Amino acid sequence: MISQSFIFLLLLLVIGAIAKNQSILIAVIVLMILKLIGFDSKGFSFLQSKGINWGVTIITIAVLAPIASGDIGFKELIASFKSPYAWIALISGVAVALLAKGGVTLLSKDPEITTALALGTILAVSLFKGVAVGPLIGAGIAYMAMKIFEFFK
């Protein structure tokens, strides 16, 4: 019998195909295969708990690759700080990392929020060509907004 989660994955597969979004297609196909071979009983909770950290690590490797390849060195680093845009990027990087810290906390504690963030990310990736780093950043923004709301409540 086909489960509700499998039907949901099929729907996401269709959305990914219509939107021609390779990331969604690959993710859904991998999850469907894992579900079909019986990996879902304990495997999905393991993926859920470790996947964000793995993803952040892979993104960090991709960002640091130009340093490892020699495309970016100390000369480029020093030159970049002559630009006001580099300072804006530096401050933005700090802000996003701090937001993401709150996002990790929120994602691990509140499944209702996780569902809404995941749906928002899926919609953005599928329909608007967004990038699937949204749940972590979105959770951080949501966490900050919730704290502000609680402060004024």
PDB file of C-alpha atoms in Angstrom:
ATOM      1  CA  MET A   1       0.000   0.000   0.000  1.00  0.00           C
ATOM      2  CA  ILE A   2       1.215   3.486  -0.848  1.00  0.00           C
ATOM      3  CA  SER A   3       1.729   5.684   2.193  1.00  0.00           C
ATOM      4  CA  GLN A   4       0.857   9.342   2.596  1.00  0.00           C
ATOM      5  CA  SER A   5       4.566  10.222   2.687  1.00  0.00           C
ATOM      6  CA  PHE A   6       5.192   8.420  -0.615  1.00  0.00           C
ATOM      7  CA  ILE A   7       2.308  10.286  -2.264  1.00  0.00           C
ATOM      8  CA  PHE A   8       3.739  13.533  -0.891  1.00  0.00           C
ATOM      9  CA  LEU A   9       7.132  12.647  -2.402  1.00  0.00           C
ATOM     10  CA  LEU A  10       5.453  11.864  -5.737  1.00  0.00           C
ATOM     11  CA  LEU A  11       3.793  15.288  -5.658  1.00  0.00           C
ATOM     12  CA  LEU A  12       7.169  16.905  -4.963  1.00  0.00           C
ATOM     13  CA  LEU A  13       8.669  14.902  -7.820  1.00  0.00           C
ATOM     14  CA  VAL A  14       6.029  16.281 -10.186  1.00  0.00           C
ATOM     15  CA  ILE A  15       6.602  19.833  -8.919  1.00  0.00           C
ATOM     16  CA  GLY A  16      10.366  19.396  -9.356  1.00  0.00           C
ATOM     17  CA  ALA A  17       9.872  18.061 -12.894  1.00  0.00           C
ATOM     18  CA  ILE A  18       7.522  20.896 -13.871  1.00  0.00           C
ATOM     19  CA  ALA A  19       9.917  23.472 -12.418  1.00  0.00           C
ATOM     20  CA  LYS A  20      12.891  21.647 -14.006  1.00  0.00           C
ATOM     21  CA  ASN A  21      14.683  21.788 -10.665  1.00  0.00           C
ATOM     22  CA  GLN A  22      17.444  19.202 -10.561  1.00  0.00           C
ATOM     23  CA  SER A  23      18.071  19.556  -6.806  1.00  0.00           C
ATOM     24  CA  ILE A  24      14.475  18.741  -5.898  1.00  0.00           C
ATOM     25  CA  LEU A  25      14.355  15.888  -8.412  1.00  0.00           C
ATOM     26  CA  ILE A  26      17.547  14.275  -7.100  1.00  0.00           C
ATOM     27  CA  ALA A  27      16.548  14.723  -3.456  1.00  0.00           C
ATOM     28  CA  VAL A  28      13.077  13.258  -3.956  1.00  0.00           C
ATOM     29  CA  ILE A  29      14.313  10.341  -6.059  1.00  0.00           C
ATOM     30  CA  VAL A  30      16.978   9.473  -3.474  1.00  0.00           C
ATOM     31  CA  LEU A  31      14.410   9.613  -0.667  1.00  0.00           C
ATOM     32  CA  MET A  32      11.927   7.502  -2.646  1.00  0.00           C
ATOM     33  CA  ILE A  33      14.587   4.863  -3.341  1.00  0.00           C
ATOM     34  CA  LEU A  34      15.637   4.814   0.305  1.00  0.00           C
ATOM     35  CA  LYS A  35      11.983   4.457   1.298  1.00  0.00           C
ATOM     36  CA  LEU A  36      11.409   1.633  -1.199  1.00  0.00           C
ATOM     37  CA  ILE A  37      14.428  -0.355   0.035  1.00  0.00           C
ATOM     38  CA  GLY A  38      13.310  -0.010   3.650  1.00  0.00           C
ATOM     39  CA  PHE A  39      15.870   2.545   4.809  1.00  0.00           C
ATOM     40  CA  ASP A  40      13.168   4.798   6.230  1.00  0.00           C
ATOM     41  CA  SER A  41      12.637   3.141   9.612  1.00  0.00           C
ATOM     42  CA  LYS A  42      15.808   4.465  11.271  1.00  0.00           C
ATOM     43  CA  GLY A  43      17.666   5.980   8.361  1.00  0.00           C
ATOM     44  CA  PHE A  44      15.480   9.020   7.820  1.00  0.00           C
ATOM     45  CA  SER A  45      15.761  10.160  11.420  1.00  0.00           C
ATOM     46  CA  PHE A  46      19.552   9.800  11.095  1.00  0.00           C
ATOM     47  CA  LEU A  47      19.533  11.834   7.863  1.00  0.00           C
ATOM     48  CA  GLN A  48      17.285  14.425   9.472  1.00  0.00           C
ATOM     49  CA  SER A  49      19.580  14.847  12.465  1.00  0.00           C
ATOM     50  CA  LYS A  50      22.887  14.861  10.532  1.00  0.00           C
ATOM     51  CA  GLY A  51      21.882  16.117   7.092  1.00  0.00           C
ATOM     52  CA  ILE A  52      21.960  19.835   7.833  1.00  0.00           C
ATOM     53  CA  ASN A  53      25.501  19.582   9.191  1.00  0.00           C
ATOM     54  CA  TRP A  54      26.588  17.527   6.173  1.00  0.00           C
ATOM     55  CA  GLY A  55      25.010  20.085   3.844  1.00  0.00           C
ATOM     56  CA  VAL A  56      26.717  22.983   5.569  1.00  0.00           C
ATOM     57  CA  THR A  57      30.023  21.106   5.342  1.00  0.00           C
ATOM     58  CA  ILE A  58      29.582  20.478   1.606  1.00  0.00           C
ATOM     59  CA  ILE A  59      28.669  24.133   0.995  1.00  0.00           C
ATOM     60  CA  THR A  60      31.703  25.223   3.029  1.00  0.00           C
ATOM     61  CA  ILE A  61      33.958  22.959   0.945  1.00  0.00           C
ATOM     62  CA  ALA A  62      32.537  24.502  -2.246  1.00  0.00           C
ATOM     63  CA  VAL A  63      33.098  28.030  -0.918  1.00  0.00           C
ATOM     64  CA  LEU A  64      36.671  27.234   0.154  1.00  0.00           C
ATOM     65  CA  ALA A  65      37.593  25.391  -3.074  1.00  0.00           C
ATOM     66  CA  PRO A  66      38.915  28.566  -4.802  1.00  0.00           C
ATOM     67  CA  ILE A  67      41.333  29.034  -1.896  1.00  0.00           C
ATOM     68  CA  ALA A  68      42.515  25.422  -2.160  1.00  0.00           C
ATOM     69  CA  SER A  69      42.912  25.706  -5.944  1.00  0.00           C
ATOM     70  CA  GLY A  70      44.948  28.895  -5.626  1.00  0.00           C
ATOM     71  CA  ASP A  71      42.394  31.095  -7.384  1.00  0.00           C
ATOM     72  CA  ILE A  72      42.020  33.166  -4.205  1.00  0.00           C
ATOM     73  CA  GLY A  73      45.024  34.005  -2.046  1.00  0.00           C
ATOM     74  CA  PHE A  74      46.156  36.625   0.443  1.00  0.00           C
ATOM     75  CA  LYS A  75      46.658  39.175  -2.347  1.00  0.00           C
ATOM     76  CA  GLU A  76      42.992  38.906  -3.378  1.00  0.00           C
ATOM     77  CA  LEU A  77      41.858  38.918   0.247  1.00  0.00           C
ATOM     78  CA  ILE A  78      43.721  42.117   1.047  1.00  0.00           C
ATOM     79  CA  ALA A  79      42.583  43.766  -2.194  1.00  0.00           C
ATOM     80  CA  SER A  80      38.958  42.904  -1.505  1.00  0.00           C
ATOM     81  CA  PHE A  81      38.907  44.912   1.719  1.00  0.00           C
ATOM     82  CA  LYS A  82      39.471  48.088  -0.261  1.00  0.00           C
ATOM     83  CA  SER A  83      35.910  47.736  -1.504  1.00  0.00           C
ATOM     84  CA  PRO A  84      32.889  48.780   0.547  1.00  0.00           C
ATOM     85  CA  TYR A  85      31.091  45.769  -0.942  1.00  0.00           C
ATOM     86  CA  ALA A  86      33.602  43.437   0.704  1.00  0.00           C
ATOM     87  CA  TRP A  87      32.790  44.992   4.086  1.00  0.00           C
ATOM     88  CA  ILE A  88      29.076  44.596   3.404  1.00  0.00           C
ATOM     89  CA  ALA A  89      29.707  40.947   2.489  1.00  0.00           C
ATOM     90  CA  LEU A  90      31.747  40.416   5.654  1.00  0.00           C
ATOM     91  CA  ILE A  91      29.012  41.859   7.870  1.00  0.00           C
ATOM     92  CA  SER A  92      26.361  39.878   5.973  1.00  0.00           C
ATOM     93  CA  GLY A  93      28.335  36.666   6.481  1.00  0.00           C
ATOM     94  CA  VAL A  94      28.504  37.289  10.225  1.00  0.00           C
ATOM     95  CA  ALA A  95      24.775  38.110  10.377  1.00  0.00           C
ATOM     96  CA  VAL A  96      23.747  35.018   8.413  1.00  0.00           C
ATOM     97  CA  ALA A  97      25.933  32.737  10.542  1.00  0.00           C
ATOM     98  CA  LEU A  98      24.374  34.149  13.707  1.00  0.00           C
ATOM     99  CA  LEU A  99      20.861  33.781  12.257  1.00  0.00           C
ATOM    100  CA  ALA A 100      21.603  30.207  11.208  1.00  0.00           C
ATOM    101  CA  LYS A 101      22.712  29.395  14.755  1.00  0.00           C
ATOM    102  CA  GLY A 102      19.206  30.233  15.997  1.00  0.00           C
ATOM    103  CA  GLY A 103      17.787  28.368  13.020  1.00  0.00           C
ATOM    104  CA  VAL A 104      19.529  25.126  13.961  1.00  0.00           C
ATOM    105  CA  THR A 105      18.048  25.404  17.456  1.00  0.00           C
ATOM    106  CA  LEU A 106      14.564  26.029  16.091  1.00  0.00           C
ATOM    107  CA  LEU A 107      14.699  23.220  13.521  1.00  0.00           C
ATOM    108  CA  SER A 108      15.758  20.706  16.145  1.00  0.00           C
ATOM    109  CA  LYS A 109      13.019  21.654  18.617  1.00  0.00           C
ATOM    110  CA  ASP A 110       9.853  22.527  16.706  1.00  0.00           C
ATOM    111  CA  PRO A 111       8.529  20.095  14.065  1.00  0.00           C
ATOM    112  CA  GLU A 112       5.572  22.340  13.200  1.00  0.00           C
ATOM    113  CA  ILE A 113       7.898  25.172  12.214  1.00  0.00           C
ATOM    114  CA  THR A 114      10.168  22.740  10.388  1.00  0.00           C
ATOM    115  CA  THR A 115       7.249  21.631   8.219  1.00  0.00           C
ATOM    116  CA  ALA A 116       6.322  25.193   7.291  1.00  0.00           C
ATOM    117  CA  LEU A 117       9.954  26.094   6.556  1.00  0.00           C
ATOM    118  CA  ALA A 118      10.434  22.971   4.446  1.00  0.00           C
ATOM    119  CA  LEU A 119       7.301  23.758   2.445  1.00  0.00           C
ATOM    120  CA  GLY A 120       8.442  27.348   1.942  1.00  0.00           C
ATOM    121  CA  THR A 121      11.834  26.138   0.760  1.00  0.00           C
ATOM    122  CA  ILE A 122      10.306  23.579  -1.594  1.00  0.00           C
ATOM    123  CA  LEU A 123       8.043  26.238  -3.096  1.00  0.00           C
ATOM    124  CA  ALA A 124      10.903  28.698  -3.499  1.00  0.00           C
ATOM    125  CA  VAL A 125      13.217  26.105  -5.054  1.00  0.00           C
ATOM    126  CA  SER A 126      10.570  24.606  -7.322  1.00  0.00           C
ATOM    127  CA  LEU A 127       8.682  27.672  -8.443  1.00  0.00           C
ATOM    128  CA  PHE A 128      11.147  30.554  -8.147  1.00  0.00           C
ATOM    129  CA  LYS A 129      14.505  28.872  -8.883  1.00  0.00           C
ATOM    130  CA  GLY A 130      15.622  29.425  -5.291  1.00  0.00           C
ATOM    131  CA  VAL A 131      18.448  27.548  -3.599  1.00  0.00           C
ATOM    132  CA  ALA A 132      17.715  24.985  -0.894  1.00  0.00           C
ATOM    133  CA  VAL A 133      19.719  26.616   1.865  1.00  0.00           C
ATOM    134  CA  GLY A 134      16.460  28.293   2.840  1.00  0.00           C
ATOM    135  CA  PRO A 135      15.419  26.116   5.783  1.00  0.00           C
ATOM    136  CA  LEU A 136      18.442  27.010   7.848  1.00  0.00           C
ATOM    137  CA  ILE A 137      18.430  30.710   7.038  1.00  0.00           C
ATOM    138  CA  GLY A 138      14.627  30.808   7.152  1.00  0.00           C
ATOM    139  CA  ALA A 139      14.636  29.124  10.541  1.00  0.00           C
ATOM    140  CA  GLY A 140      17.168  31.658  11.785  1.00  0.00           C
ATOM    141  CA  ILE A 141      15.035  34.554  10.569  1.00  0.00           C
ATOM    142  CA  ALA A 142      11.943  32.907  12.067  1.00  0.00           C
ATOM    143  CA  TYR A 143      13.797  32.353  15.353  1.00  0.00           C
ATOM    144  CA  MET A 144      14.822  36.013  15.487  1.00  0.00           C
ATOM    145  CA  ALA A 145      11.288  37.171  14.603  1.00  0.00           C
ATOM    146  CA  MET A 146       9.831  34.903  17.302  1.00  0.00           C
ATOM    147  CA  LYS A 147      12.216  36.323  19.907  1.00  0.00           C
ATOM    148  CA  ILE A 148      11.261  39.882  18.878  1.00  0.00           C
ATOM    149  CA  PHE A 149       7.577  38.902  19.048  1.00  0.00           C
ATOM    150  CA  GLU A 150       8.040  37.416  22.518  1.00  0.00           C
ATOM    151  CA  PHE A 151       9.872  40.558  23.655  1.00  0.00           C
ATOM    152  CA  PHE A 152       6.974  42.838  22.657  1.00  0.00           C
ATOM    153  CA  LYS A 153       4.248  40.416  23.741  1.00  0.00           C
TER     154      LYS A 153
END
